[in-house]
mmCIF file of C-alpha atoms in Angstrom:
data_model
loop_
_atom_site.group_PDB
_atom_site.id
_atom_site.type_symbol
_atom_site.label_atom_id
_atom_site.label_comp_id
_atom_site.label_asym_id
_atom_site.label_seq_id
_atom_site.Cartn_x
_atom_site.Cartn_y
_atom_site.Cartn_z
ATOM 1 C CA UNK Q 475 86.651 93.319 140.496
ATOM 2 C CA UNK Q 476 83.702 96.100 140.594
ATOM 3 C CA UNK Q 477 80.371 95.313 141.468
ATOM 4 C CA UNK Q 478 78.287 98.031 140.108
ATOM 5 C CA UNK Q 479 74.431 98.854 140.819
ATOM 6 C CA UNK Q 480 72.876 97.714 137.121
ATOM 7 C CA UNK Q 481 74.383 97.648 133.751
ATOM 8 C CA UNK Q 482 71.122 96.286 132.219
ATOM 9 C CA UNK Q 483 72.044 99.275 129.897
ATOM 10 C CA UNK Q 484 75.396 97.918 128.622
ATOM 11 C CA UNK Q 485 76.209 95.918 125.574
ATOM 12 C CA UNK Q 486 78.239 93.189 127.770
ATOM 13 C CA UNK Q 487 75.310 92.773 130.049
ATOM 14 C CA UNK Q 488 72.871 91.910 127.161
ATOM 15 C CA UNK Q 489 75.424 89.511 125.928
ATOM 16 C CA UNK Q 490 75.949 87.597 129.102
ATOM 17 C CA UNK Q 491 72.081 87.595 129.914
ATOM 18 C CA UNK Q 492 71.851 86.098 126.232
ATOM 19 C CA UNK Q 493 74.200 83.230 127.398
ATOM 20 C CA UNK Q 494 72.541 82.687 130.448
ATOM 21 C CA UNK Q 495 69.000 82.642 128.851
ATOM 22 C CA UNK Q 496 70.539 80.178 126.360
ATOM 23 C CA UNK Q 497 72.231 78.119 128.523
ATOM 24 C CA UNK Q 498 68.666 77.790 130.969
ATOM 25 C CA UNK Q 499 67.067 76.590 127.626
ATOM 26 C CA UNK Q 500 69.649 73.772 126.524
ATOM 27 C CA UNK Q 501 69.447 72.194 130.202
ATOM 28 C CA UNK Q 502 65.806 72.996 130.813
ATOM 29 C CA UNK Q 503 62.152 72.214 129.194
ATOM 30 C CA UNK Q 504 60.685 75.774 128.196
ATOM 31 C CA UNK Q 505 57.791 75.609 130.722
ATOM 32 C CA UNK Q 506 61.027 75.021 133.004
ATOM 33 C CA UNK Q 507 62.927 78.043 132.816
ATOM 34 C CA UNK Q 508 62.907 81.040 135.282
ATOM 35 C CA UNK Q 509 65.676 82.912 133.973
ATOM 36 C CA UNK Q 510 64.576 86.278 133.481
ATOM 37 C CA UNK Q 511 65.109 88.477 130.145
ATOM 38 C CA UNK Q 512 66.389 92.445 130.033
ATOM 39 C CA UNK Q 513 62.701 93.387 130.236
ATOM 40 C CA UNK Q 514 61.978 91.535 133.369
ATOM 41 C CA UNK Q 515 65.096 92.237 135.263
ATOM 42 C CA UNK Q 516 63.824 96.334 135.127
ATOM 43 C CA UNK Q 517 60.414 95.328 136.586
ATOM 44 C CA UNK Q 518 60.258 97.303 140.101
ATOM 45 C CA UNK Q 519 61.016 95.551 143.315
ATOM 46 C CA UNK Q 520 64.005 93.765 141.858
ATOM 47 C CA UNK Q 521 67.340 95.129 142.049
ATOM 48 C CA UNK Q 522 70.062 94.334 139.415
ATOM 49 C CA UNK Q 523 74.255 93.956 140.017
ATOM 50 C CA UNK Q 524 77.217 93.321 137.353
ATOM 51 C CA UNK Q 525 80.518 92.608 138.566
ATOM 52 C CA UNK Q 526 83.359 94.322 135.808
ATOM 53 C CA UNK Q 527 87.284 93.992 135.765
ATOM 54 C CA UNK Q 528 87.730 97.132 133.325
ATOM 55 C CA UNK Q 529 85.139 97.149 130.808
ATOM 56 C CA UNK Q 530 84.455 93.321 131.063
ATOM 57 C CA UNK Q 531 81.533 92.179 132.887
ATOM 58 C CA UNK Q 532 82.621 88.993 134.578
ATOM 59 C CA UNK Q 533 79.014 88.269 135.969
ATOM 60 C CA UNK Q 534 75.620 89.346 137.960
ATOM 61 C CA UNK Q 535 72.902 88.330 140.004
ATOM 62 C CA UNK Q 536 69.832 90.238 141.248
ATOM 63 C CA UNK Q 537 67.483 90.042 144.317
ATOM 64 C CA UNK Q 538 63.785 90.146 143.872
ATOM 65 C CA UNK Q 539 61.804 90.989 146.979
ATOM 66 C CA UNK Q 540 59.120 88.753 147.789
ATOM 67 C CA UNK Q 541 57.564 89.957 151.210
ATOM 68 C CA UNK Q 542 59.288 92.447 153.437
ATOM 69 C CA UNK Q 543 60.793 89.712 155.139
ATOM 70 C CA UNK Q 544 61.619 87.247 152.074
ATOM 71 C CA UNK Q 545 64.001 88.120 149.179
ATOM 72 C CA UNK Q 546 64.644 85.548 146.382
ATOM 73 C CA UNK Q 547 68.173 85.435 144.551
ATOM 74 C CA UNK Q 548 67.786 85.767 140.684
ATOM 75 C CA UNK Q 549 69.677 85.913 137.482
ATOM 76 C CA UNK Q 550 72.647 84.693 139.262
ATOM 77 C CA UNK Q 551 75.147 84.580 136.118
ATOM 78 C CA UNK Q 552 78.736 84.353 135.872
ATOM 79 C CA UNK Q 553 80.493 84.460 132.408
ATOM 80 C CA UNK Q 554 81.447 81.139 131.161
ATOM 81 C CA UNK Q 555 85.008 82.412 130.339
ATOM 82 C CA UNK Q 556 85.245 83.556 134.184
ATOM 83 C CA UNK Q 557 84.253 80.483 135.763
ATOM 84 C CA UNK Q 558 86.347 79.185 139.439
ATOM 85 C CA UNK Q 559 87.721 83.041 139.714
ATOM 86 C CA UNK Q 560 85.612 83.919 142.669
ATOM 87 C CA UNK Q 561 82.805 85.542 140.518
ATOM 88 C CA UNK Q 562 79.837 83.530 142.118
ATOM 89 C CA UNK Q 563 80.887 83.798 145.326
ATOM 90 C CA UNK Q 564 81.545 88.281 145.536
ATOM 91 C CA UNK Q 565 78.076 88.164 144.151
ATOM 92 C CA UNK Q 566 76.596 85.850 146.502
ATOM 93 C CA UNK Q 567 78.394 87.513 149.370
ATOM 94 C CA UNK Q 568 76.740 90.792 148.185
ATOM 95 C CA UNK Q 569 73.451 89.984 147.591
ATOM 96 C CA UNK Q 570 73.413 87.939 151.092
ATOM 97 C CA UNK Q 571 75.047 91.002 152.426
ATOM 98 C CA UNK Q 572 72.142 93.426 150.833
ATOM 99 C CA UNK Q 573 69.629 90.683 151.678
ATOM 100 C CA UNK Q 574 70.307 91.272 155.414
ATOM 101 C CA UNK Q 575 70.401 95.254 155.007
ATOM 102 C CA UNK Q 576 67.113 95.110 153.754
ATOM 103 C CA UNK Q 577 65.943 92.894 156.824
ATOM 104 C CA UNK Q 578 64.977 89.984 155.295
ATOM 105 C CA UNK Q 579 65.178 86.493 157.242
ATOM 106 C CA UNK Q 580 65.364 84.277 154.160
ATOM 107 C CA UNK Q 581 66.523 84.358 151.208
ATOM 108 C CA UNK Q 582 65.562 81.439 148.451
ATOM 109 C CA UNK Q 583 66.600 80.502 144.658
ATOM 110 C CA UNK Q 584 65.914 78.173 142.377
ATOM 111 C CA UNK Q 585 67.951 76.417 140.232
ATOM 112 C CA UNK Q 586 68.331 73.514 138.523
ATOM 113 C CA UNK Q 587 68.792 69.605 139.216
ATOM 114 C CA UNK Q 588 71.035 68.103 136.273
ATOM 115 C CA UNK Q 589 74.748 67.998 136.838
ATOM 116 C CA UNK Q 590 75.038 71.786 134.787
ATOM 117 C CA UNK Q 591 74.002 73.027 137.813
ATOM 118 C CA UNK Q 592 75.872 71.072 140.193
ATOM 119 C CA UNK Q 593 78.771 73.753 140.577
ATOM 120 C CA UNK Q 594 75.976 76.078 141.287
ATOM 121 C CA UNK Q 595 74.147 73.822 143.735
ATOM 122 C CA UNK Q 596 77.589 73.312 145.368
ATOM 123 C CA UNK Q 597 78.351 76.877 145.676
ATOM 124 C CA UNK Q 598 74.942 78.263 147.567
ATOM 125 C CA UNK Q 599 75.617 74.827 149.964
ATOM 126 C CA UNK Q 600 78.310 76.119 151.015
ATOM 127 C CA UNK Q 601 76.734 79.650 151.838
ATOM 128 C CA UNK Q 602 74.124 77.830 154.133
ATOM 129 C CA UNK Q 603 71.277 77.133 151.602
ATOM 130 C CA UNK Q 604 69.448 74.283 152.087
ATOM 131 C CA UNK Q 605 66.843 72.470 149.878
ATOM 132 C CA UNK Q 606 63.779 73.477 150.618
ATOM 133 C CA UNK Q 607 59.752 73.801 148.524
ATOM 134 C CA UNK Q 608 58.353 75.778 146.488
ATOM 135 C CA UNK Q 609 58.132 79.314 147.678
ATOM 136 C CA UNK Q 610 56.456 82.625 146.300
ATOM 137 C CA UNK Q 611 55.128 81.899 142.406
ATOM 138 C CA UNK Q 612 56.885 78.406 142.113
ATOM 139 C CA UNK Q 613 55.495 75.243 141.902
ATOM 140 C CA UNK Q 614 56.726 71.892 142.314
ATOM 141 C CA UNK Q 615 59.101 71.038 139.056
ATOM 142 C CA UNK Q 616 61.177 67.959 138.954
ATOM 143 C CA UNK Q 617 63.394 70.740 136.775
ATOM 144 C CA UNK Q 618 63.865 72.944 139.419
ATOM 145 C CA UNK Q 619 65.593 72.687 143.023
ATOM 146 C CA UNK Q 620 64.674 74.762 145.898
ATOM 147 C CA UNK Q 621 67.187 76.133 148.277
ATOM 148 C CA UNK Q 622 66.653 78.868 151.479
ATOM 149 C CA UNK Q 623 68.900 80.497 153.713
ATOM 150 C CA UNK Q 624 67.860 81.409 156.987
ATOM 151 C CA UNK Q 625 69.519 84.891 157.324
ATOM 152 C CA UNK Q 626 70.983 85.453 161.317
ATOM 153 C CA UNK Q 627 70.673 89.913 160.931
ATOM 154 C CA UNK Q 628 73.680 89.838 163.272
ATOM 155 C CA UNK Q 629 76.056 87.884 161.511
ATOM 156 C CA UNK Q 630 78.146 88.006 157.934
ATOM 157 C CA UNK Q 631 77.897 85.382 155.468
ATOM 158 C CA UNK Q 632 80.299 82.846 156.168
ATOM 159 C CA UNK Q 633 80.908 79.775 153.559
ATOM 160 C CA UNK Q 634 81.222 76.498 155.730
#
């Protein structure tokens, strides 16, 4: 597996931000739904990453800074047909990993609270995350779950 800086530009991307969009609106009310589109993932101060095997993009994820000191996990995406290979968890140590380069002490998400997102839920638990409230342009949802990591500079990601 290759995790590669963008891909926003590739065919397979499209197609698996297309699921992902898809999927956020079958388990989520519109007004609901923070996934973000092509378009948005280019906007500056957001960084994008695929992770291929060949010329098959197996998932992404992207980190949006919020403050200097506050990045926010987004887009996090792994191809249905991939699922329980490890695909979550290379991108989540990499965008911890490039979370801490950049300085940041915390790094949040949101996701969602219905059992879809349980595996999800499950997976940033086990990186640290913790629930936590709104943060940067969010508002209280009772279709959306809060979770921050509190990132130690010093240390690598370790899944407890």
């Amino acid at each position: 597996m290759d995790i590669r800086l963008g891909g926003l530009d590739t065919a397979q991307v499209a197609r698996l931000l297309d699921e992902h969009l898809e999927d956020m609106h079958r388990f989520s009310p519109a007004e609901s739904v923070h996934a973000l589109d092509l378009d948005r993932l280019r906007a500056s101060g957001l960084t994008f990453w695929s992770l291929w095997d060949g010329d098959e993009v197996l998932g992404c994820a992207a980190l949006r800074e919020l403050t200097t000191s506050h990045g926010e996990l987004k887009s996090m995406r792994t191809a249905t047909a991939h699922r329980r290979r490890g695909v979550g968890a290379a991108l989540l140590d990499h965008v911890v990993g490039e979370a801490r380069a950049r300085g940041y002490s915390r790094l949040s998400l949101e996701t969602g609270p219905t059992a879809e997102f349980a595996p999800a839920r499950s997976l940033y638990a086990a990186y640290g995350f913790h629930t936590c409230g709104p943060f940067g342009p969010y508002a209280l949802d009772e279709f959306s779950v809060f979770m921050t990591l509190e990132l130690d500079l010093d240390s690598e990601p370790a899944v407890t």
